[in-house]
Amino acid sequence: MHVDLSINLGGIRMKNPVMTASGTFGYGPEYADLVNLDTLGAIVVKGICLEPKTGNEPPRTAEVASGMLNAIGLPGPGVDGFVREYMPFLRRHDVPVIVNIWGRTLEEYAEVAARFSDVEGIAGLEINVSCPNIKEGSQVFGTHLDLFRKVLDAVRAATPLPLIPKLAPDVSNIADFARAAEESGANAVSLINSFPAMAIDIKTRKPRLANITGGLSGPAIRPIAVRLVWLAARAVSIPVVGIGGISSPEDALEFLIAGASAVAVGTANFTDPGTAGRVIAGIETYLREAGHQRVDDIVGSLRI
Ligand SMILES: Cc1cc2nc3c(=O)[nH]c(=O)nc-3n(C[C@H](O)[C@H](O)[C@H](O)COP(=O)(O)O)c2cc1C
């Protein structure tokens, strides 16, 4: 029986539902010797803001039980640097490129989105809202519903590209944020970003990250992410991308059954760059063995 893995993610046509999570796969070329990029559902590149930016002081990562903490500080080449240095390479590949964007102000988000609108070869924008708003007292955009709506409205007005707001996990009601995204004209939502967290070296009594706090990712957050994806998917009719601790086909299938239309592999890329490939093959096998022809057949198929 033929299994068709292709999906349409809010206007982005993908060969299969498995993408790479932002910040864990560079901008693509870094992994090109290890992974056939054309086999991926999509590549989501590391977060890009308006101007080039350096990251935080080391240590920027720390290993913890079943996961890692990071506070890399969103270094990057800025819009022009990314387009100049990476887009010629990415355009030569047959894989949708989703650019993860962020800003320090509403205006910056809108400008980054507007600049990407005319760039050939960009399939869509993922909007990272897990960063502080420097104008309004460093409140994080993604955890305040009003600020979140303002970012999305500003970005929506700035670009016709498909938009995928990436939801922060540390909110009291994820459904409100998913609905706000849909109401603002988002084409899909992705979740979750890493979970705010902290670890301390008890010998030195210092935080293990120079930034003091960071984001927790990896298998430790997967059950949290599965629940949030389930809640978000029930609240909206736009597609949901499930992210959080996926390192096997079984992990990805949990998200699809919970209601995600696609998934992204993050931290697992650091230990096994072949993870996305294994996940794609495993989803195909699962569908075939269960007698399904399309991915959609199992999306949200949770039995309660
Ligand atoms: C080192 C590192 C860098 C990341 N950088 C970004 C980023 O630039 N933008 C973003 O939206 N998410 C970023 N993330 C979050 C991931 O895309 C993902 O949402 C999170 O790690 C959960 O998935 P995982 O458990 O599979 O890693 C980063 C994660 C890690 C571990």
Short mmCIF file of C-alpha atoms and ligand atoms in Angstrom, two decimals:
data_model
loop_
_atom_site.label_atom_id
_atom_site.label_comp_id
_atom_site.label_asym_id
_atom_site.label_seq_id
_atom_site.Cartn_x
_atom_site.Cartn_y
_atom_site.Cartn_z
CA MET A 1 0.00 0.00 0.00
CA HIS A 2 1.26 3.46 -0.93
CA VAL A 3 1.64 5.88 1.98
CA ASP A 4 1.60 9.58 1.11
CA LEU A 5 3.60 11.50 3.70
CA SER A 6 3.12 14.91 2.11
CA ILE A 7 1.28 17.66 3.97
CA ASN A 8 0.20 21.24 3.44
CA LEU A 9 1.18 23.21 6.51
CA GLY A 10 -0.86 26.40 6.27
CA GLY A 11 0.17 26.94 2.66
CA ILE A 12 3.66 25.41 2.92
CA ARG A 13 3.85 22.20 0.90
CA MET A 14 6.08 19.63 2.59
CA LYS A 15 7.18 16.15 1.45
CA ASN A 16 6.68 14.85 4.96
CA PRO A 17 5.68 16.27 8.35
CA VAL A 18 9.17 16.33 9.92
CA MET A 19 11.20 19.54 10.16
CA THR A 20 14.22 20.69 12.12
CA ALA A 21 13.67 22.94 15.14
CA SER A 22 15.15 26.43 15.13
CA GLY A 23 18.58 26.79 16.70
CA THR A 24 19.40 23.09 16.54
CA PHE A 25 20.26 22.77 12.86
CA GLY A 26 22.21 25.94 12.13
CA TYR A 27 21.16 27.53 8.85
CA GLY A 28 21.37 24.27 6.88
CA PRO A 29 24.93 24.03 5.47
CA GLU A 30 26.33 22.98 8.86
CA TYR A 31 24.45 19.68 8.56
CA ALA A 32 24.64 19.16 4.79
CA ASP A 33 27.50 16.63 4.99
CA LEU A 34 25.56 14.53 7.50
CA VAL A 35 21.97 14.79 6.28
CA ASN A 36 20.42 14.86 2.80
CA LEU A 37 18.58 18.14 3.30
CA ASP A 38 16.17 17.41 0.45
CA THR A 39 14.65 14.53 2.42
CA LEU A 40 13.44 16.81 5.24
CA GLY A 41 9.90 18.16 5.47
CA ALA A 42 11.30 21.66 6.05
CA ILE A 43 14.33 23.39 7.53
CA VAL A 44 13.66 25.96 10.23
CA VAL A 45 16.76 28.09 10.57
CA LYS A 46 18.25 29.64 13.69
CA GLY A 47 16.52 32.84 14.84
CA ILE A 48 17.22 35.98 12.79
CA CYS A 49 16.77 39.58 13.91
CA LEU A 50 17.34 42.81 12.03
CA GLU A 51 21.06 43.39 12.62
CA PRO A 52 23.98 40.99 13.22
CA LYS A 53 24.18 40.00 16.87
CA THR A 54 26.69 38.24 19.12
CA GLY A 55 25.54 35.74 21.72
CA ASN A 56 25.89 35.42 25.49
CA GLU A 57 29.08 34.73 27.42
CA PRO A 58 29.95 31.05 28.03
CA PRO A 59 28.94 28.74 29.55
CA ARG A 60 25.90 28.91 27.29
CA THR A 61 24.78 25.29 27.62
CA ALA A 62 24.60 22.77 30.45
CA GLU A 63 23.65 19.12 30.43
CA VAL A 64 20.88 18.17 32.86
CA ALA A 65 18.90 14.97 33.44
CA SER A 66 17.19 13.97 30.18
CA GLY A 67 17.89 17.27 28.49
CA MET A 68 19.92 20.43 28.25
CA LEU A 69 19.78 24.04 29.33
CA ASN A 70 20.76 26.76 26.89
CA ALA A 71 21.08 30.50 26.93
CA ILE A 72 22.91 31.03 23.66
CA GLY A 73 21.59 34.59 23.38
CA LEU A 74 20.34 34.42 19.79
CA PRO A 75 23.56 35.25 17.90
CA GLY A 76 23.08 35.61 14.17
CA PRO A 77 24.04 37.38 10.95
CA GLY A 78 20.96 39.66 10.78
CA VAL A 79 18.54 39.76 7.83
CA ASP A 80 21.00 40.96 5.19
CA GLY A 81 23.81 38.68 6.36
CA PHE A 82 21.50 35.65 6.34
CA VAL A 83 20.16 36.40 2.87
CA ARG A 84 23.66 36.99 1.49
CA GLU A 85 25.48 34.13 3.21
CA TYR A 86 22.91 31.35 3.38
CA MET A 87 20.07 31.84 0.90
CA PRO A 88 22.14 31.02 -2.24
CA PHE A 89 22.95 27.62 -0.66
CA LEU A 90 19.41 27.00 0.57
CA ARG A 91 17.85 27.92 -2.80
CA ARG A 92 19.81 25.12 -4.45
CA HIS A 93 17.94 22.59 -2.31
CA ASP A 94 14.50 21.14 -2.78
CA VAL A 95 13.30 21.78 0.77
CA PRO A 96 11.05 24.53 2.18
CA VAL A 97 13.01 27.08 4.20
CA ILE A 98 11.21 28.53 7.20
CA VAL A 99 12.99 31.50 8.77
CA ASN A 100 12.65 31.88 12.54
CA ILE A 101 12.46 35.62 13.30
CA TRP A 102 12.55 37.74 16.43
CA GLY A 103 12.83 41.37 17.47
CA ARG A 104 13.33 43.58 20.48
CA THR A 105 10.39 45.84 19.63
CA LEU A 106 7.16 45.51 17.67
CA GLU A 107 8.65 47.68 14.96
CA GLU A 108 11.66 45.42 14.65
CA TYR A 109 9.50 42.29 14.27
CA ALA A 110 7.51 44.02 11.54
CA GLU A 111 10.61 45.22 9.72
CA VAL A 112 12.29 41.80 9.77
CA ALA A 113 9.09 40.23 8.39
CA ALA A 114 8.74 42.91 5.71
CA ARG A 115 12.35 42.47 4.56
CA PHE A 116 11.90 38.72 4.12
CA SER A 117 8.73 39.16 2.06
CA ASP A 118 10.66 39.92 -1.12
CA VAL A 119 13.37 37.32 -0.67
CA GLU A 120 13.13 34.46 -3.14
CA GLY A 121 13.03 30.96 -1.69
CA ILE A 122 11.48 31.57 1.72
CA ALA A 123 8.46 29.38 2.40
CA GLY A 124 7.33 31.02 5.62
CA LEU A 125 8.28 32.70 8.88
CA GLU A 126 8.24 31.17 12.34
CA ILE A 127 7.87 33.93 14.94
CA ASN A 128 9.88 33.48 18.13
CA VAL A 129 8.02 35.41 20.83
CA SER A 130 10.12 34.07 23.73
CA CYS A 131 12.27 37.17 23.95
CA PRO A 132 11.89 40.32 26.03
CA ASN A 133 10.34 43.53 24.78
CA ILE A 134 12.97 46.14 25.54
CA LYS A 135 10.51 49.00 25.20
CA GLU A 136 7.98 47.76 27.71
CA GLY A 137 10.11 46.80 30.70
CA SER A 138 11.52 43.52 29.34
CA GLN A 139 8.22 41.69 29.55
CA VAL A 140 8.39 38.64 27.33
CA PHE A 141 6.20 39.02 24.21
CA GLY A 142 5.06 35.43 24.25
CA THR A 143 3.70 35.24 27.79
CA HIS A 144 1.50 38.36 27.75
CA LEU A 145 -1.55 37.90 25.63
CA ASP A 146 -1.86 41.58 24.67
CA LEU A 147 1.79 41.89 23.64
CA PHE A 148 1.55 38.59 21.80
CA ARG A 149 -1.43 39.85 19.78
CA LYS A 150 0.40 43.10 19.01
CA VAL A 151 3.43 41.25 17.64
CA LEU A 152 1.30 39.03 15.46
CA ASP A 153 -0.81 41.92 14.16
CA ALA A 154 2.35 43.89 13.33
CA VAL A 155 3.97 40.96 11.55
CA ARG A 156 0.75 40.02 9.73
CA ALA A 157 0.40 43.57 8.41
CA ALA A 158 4.03 43.51 7.24
CA THR A 159 4.11 40.33 5.11
CA PRO A 160 1.97 38.01 2.99
CA LEU A 161 4.26 35.05 3.84
CA PRO A 162 2.79 32.10 5.79
CA LEU A 163 3.26 32.83 9.51
CA ILE A 164 3.86 30.30 12.28
CA PRO A 165 3.94 31.90 15.75
CA LYS A 166 5.97 29.72 18.13
CA LEU A 167 4.19 29.53 21.45
CA ALA A 168 5.96 29.84 24.80
CA PRO A 169 5.18 26.97 27.18
CA ASP A 170 5.13 28.95 30.44
CA VAL A 171 1.65 30.44 30.13
CA SER A 172 -1.39 29.64 32.22
CA ASN A 173 -3.72 28.95 29.29
CA ILE A 174 -2.07 27.85 26.04
CA ALA A 175 -5.44 27.72 24.24
CA ASP A 176 -5.81 31.51 24.60
CA PHE A 177 -2.49 32.03 22.81
CA ALA A 178 -3.28 29.52 20.07
CA ARG A 179 -6.66 31.20 19.48
CA ALA A 180 -5.08 34.67 19.48
CA ALA A 181 -2.64 33.44 16.83
CA GLU A 182 -5.46 32.12 14.68
CA GLU A 183 -7.47 35.35 15.09
CA SER A 184 -4.45 37.40 14.03
CA GLY A 185 -4.23 35.50 10.75
CA ALA A 186 -1.47 33.02 11.58
CA ASN A 187 -1.32 30.09 9.15
CA ALA A 188 -0.15 27.57 11.78
CA VAL A 189 1.28 27.58 15.31
CA SER A 190 4.32 25.72 16.60
CA LEU A 191 4.96 24.67 20.19
CA ILE A 192 6.78 24.42 22.45
CA ASN A 193 9.77 26.66 22.77
CA SER A 194 12.25 25.60 25.48
CA PHE A 195 10.97 25.79 29.06
CA PRO A 196 12.49 28.54 31.31
CA ALA A 197 14.76 26.78 33.79
CA MET A 198 17.90 26.98 35.91
CA ALA A 199 20.63 24.75 37.35
CA ILE A 200 23.20 25.45 40.07
CA ASP A 201 26.69 24.05 40.69
CA ILE A 202 26.53 23.33 44.42
CA LYS A 203 30.35 23.33 44.79
CA THR A 204 30.80 26.86 43.51
CA ARG A 205 27.19 27.90 44.28
CA LYS A 206 27.15 29.54 40.87
CA PRO A 207 24.50 29.15 38.20
CA ARG A 208 25.60 26.64 35.56
CA LEU A 209 24.82 29.15 32.81
CA ALA A 210 26.51 32.55 32.63
CA ASN A 211 23.08 33.98 31.85
CA ILE A 212 21.84 32.44 35.17
CA THR A 213 18.65 31.07 33.58
CA GLY A 214 18.05 29.41 30.25
CA GLY A 215 15.72 27.18 28.30
CA LEU A 216 15.24 23.49 29.08
CA SER A 217 14.91 21.21 26.04
CA GLY A 218 15.16 17.52 25.22
CA PRO A 219 13.25 14.45 26.44
CA ALA A 220 12.65 16.08 29.86
CA ILE A 221 10.06 18.44 28.36
CA ARG A 222 8.29 16.01 26.02
CA PRO A 223 5.29 15.10 28.20
CA ILE A 224 4.76 18.80 28.95
CA ALA A 225 4.89 19.56 25.24
CA VAL A 226 2.50 16.72 24.32
CA ARG A 227 -0.11 18.08 26.74
CA LEU A 228 0.25 21.65 25.49
CA VAL A 229 0.02 20.51 21.85
CA TRP A 230 -3.13 18.54 22.68
CA LEU A 231 -4.71 21.59 24.35
CA ALA A 232 -3.68 23.96 21.55
CA ALA A 233 -4.83 21.67 18.74
CA ARG A 234 -8.29 21.39 20.29
CA ALA A 235 -8.60 25.18 20.43
CA VAL A 236 -7.85 26.08 16.80
CA SER A 237 -8.46 24.89 13.27
CA ILE A 238 -5.07 26.00 11.88
CA PRO A 239 -2.36 23.29 11.86
CA VAL A 240 -0.13 22.77 14.88
CA VAL A 241 3.59 21.86 14.78
CA GLY A 242 4.60 19.71 17.78
CA ILE A 243 8.07 20.33 19.25
CA GLY A 244 9.73 19.10 22.44
CA GLY A 245 12.11 16.24 23.12
CA ILE A 246 11.46 14.25 19.95
CA SER A 247 14.20 11.69 19.37
CA SER A 248 12.35 8.72 17.88
CA PRO A 249 9.41 7.96 15.57
CA GLU A 250 7.36 6.95 18.62
CA ASP A 251 7.92 10.37 20.19
CA ALA A 252 6.80 12.11 17.00
CA LEU A 253 3.73 9.88 16.69
CA GLU A 254 2.61 10.90 20.19
CA PHE A 255 2.48 14.50 18.99
CA LEU A 256 0.60 13.61 15.79
CA ILE A 257 -1.97 11.58 17.73
CA ALA A 258 -2.32 14.49 20.19
CA GLY A 259 -3.27 16.74 17.27
CA ALA A 260 -0.06 18.05 15.68
CA SER A 261 -0.06 18.08 11.87
CA ALA A 262 3.75 18.19 11.77
CA VAL A 263 6.67 17.90 14.18
CA ALA A 264 10.15 19.37 14.61
CA VAL A 265 13.27 17.63 15.89
CA GLY A 266 15.45 19.83 18.10
CA THR A 267 18.01 18.87 20.73
CA ALA A 268 18.24 15.32 19.33
CA ASN A 269 20.07 16.75 16.29
CA PHE A 270 23.07 17.40 18.53
CA THR A 271 23.51 13.73 19.45
CA ASP A 272 22.21 12.15 16.24
CA PRO A 273 21.81 14.30 13.12
CA GLY A 274 20.06 11.34 11.51
CA THR A 275 17.11 11.62 13.91
CA ALA A 276 14.74 13.40 11.49
CA GLY A 277 15.41 10.73 8.84
CA ARG A 278 14.64 7.95 11.31
CA VAL A 279 11.48 9.73 12.41
CA ILE A 280 10.28 10.11 8.81
CA ALA A 281 10.87 6.41 8.08
CA GLY A 282 9.21 5.34 11.34
CA ILE A 283 6.08 7.42 10.70
CA GLU A 284 5.76 5.84 7.26
CA THR A 285 6.07 2.33 8.73
CA TYR A 286 3.49 3.11 11.44
CA LEU A 287 0.99 4.44 8.90
CA ARG A 288 1.47 1.45 6.61
CA GLU A 289 1.11 -1.08 9.42
CA ALA A 290 -2.01 0.66 10.72
CA GLY A 291 -3.53 0.71 7.21
CA HIS A 292 -3.48 4.50 6.76
CA GLN A 293 -2.56 6.23 3.51
CA ARG A 294 -2.05 9.78 4.73
CA VAL A 295 -0.55 11.50 7.77
CA ASP A 296 -3.80 13.38 8.35
CA ASP A 297 -5.51 10.05 9.09
CA ILE A 298 -3.81 9.89 12.48
CA VAL A 299 -3.62 13.60 13.35
CA GLY A 300 -5.70 14.14 16.49
CA SER A 301 -6.70 10.46 16.58
CA LEU A 302 -6.32 10.27 20.36
CA ARG A 303 -8.83 7.84 21.87
CA ILE A 304 -10.30 9.05 25.14
C1 LIG B 1 20.74 25.40 21.48
C2 LIG B 1 19.32 25.79 21.16
C3 LIG B 1 19.07 26.95 20.43
C4 LIG B 1 17.76 27.34 20.14
N1 LIG B 1 17.54 28.47 19.40
C5 LIG B 1 16.26 28.84 19.09
C6 LIG B 1 15.99 29.99 18.28
O1 LIG B 1 16.92 30.66 17.78
N2 LIG B 1 14.70 30.33 18.06
C7 LIG B 1 13.64 29.59 18.55
O2 LIG B 1 12.48 29.93 18.32
N3 LIG B 1 13.86 28.46 19.28
C8 LIG B 1 15.14 28.07 19.56
N4 LIG B 1 15.36 26.92 20.30
C9 LIG B 1 14.21 26.12 20.78
C10 LIG B 1 13.99 24.88 19.89
O3 LIG B 1 13.70 25.25 18.56
C11 LIG B 1 12.87 23.98 20.45
O4 LIG B 1 11.65 24.72 20.46
C12 LIG B 1 13.14 23.47 21.85
O5 LIG B 1 14.50 23.17 22.01
C13 LIG B 1 12.30 22.25 22.20
O6 LIG B 1 12.54 21.18 21.32
P1 LIG B 1 13.61 19.98 21.62
O7 LIG B 1 13.31 19.50 23.01
O8 LIG B 1 13.37 18.95 20.58
O9 LIG B 1 14.96 20.60 21.53
C14 LIG B 1 16.67 26.53 20.60
C15 LIG B 1 16.94 25.36 21.32
C16 LIG B 1 18.24 24.98 21.62
C17 LIG B 1 18.48 23.71 22.39
#
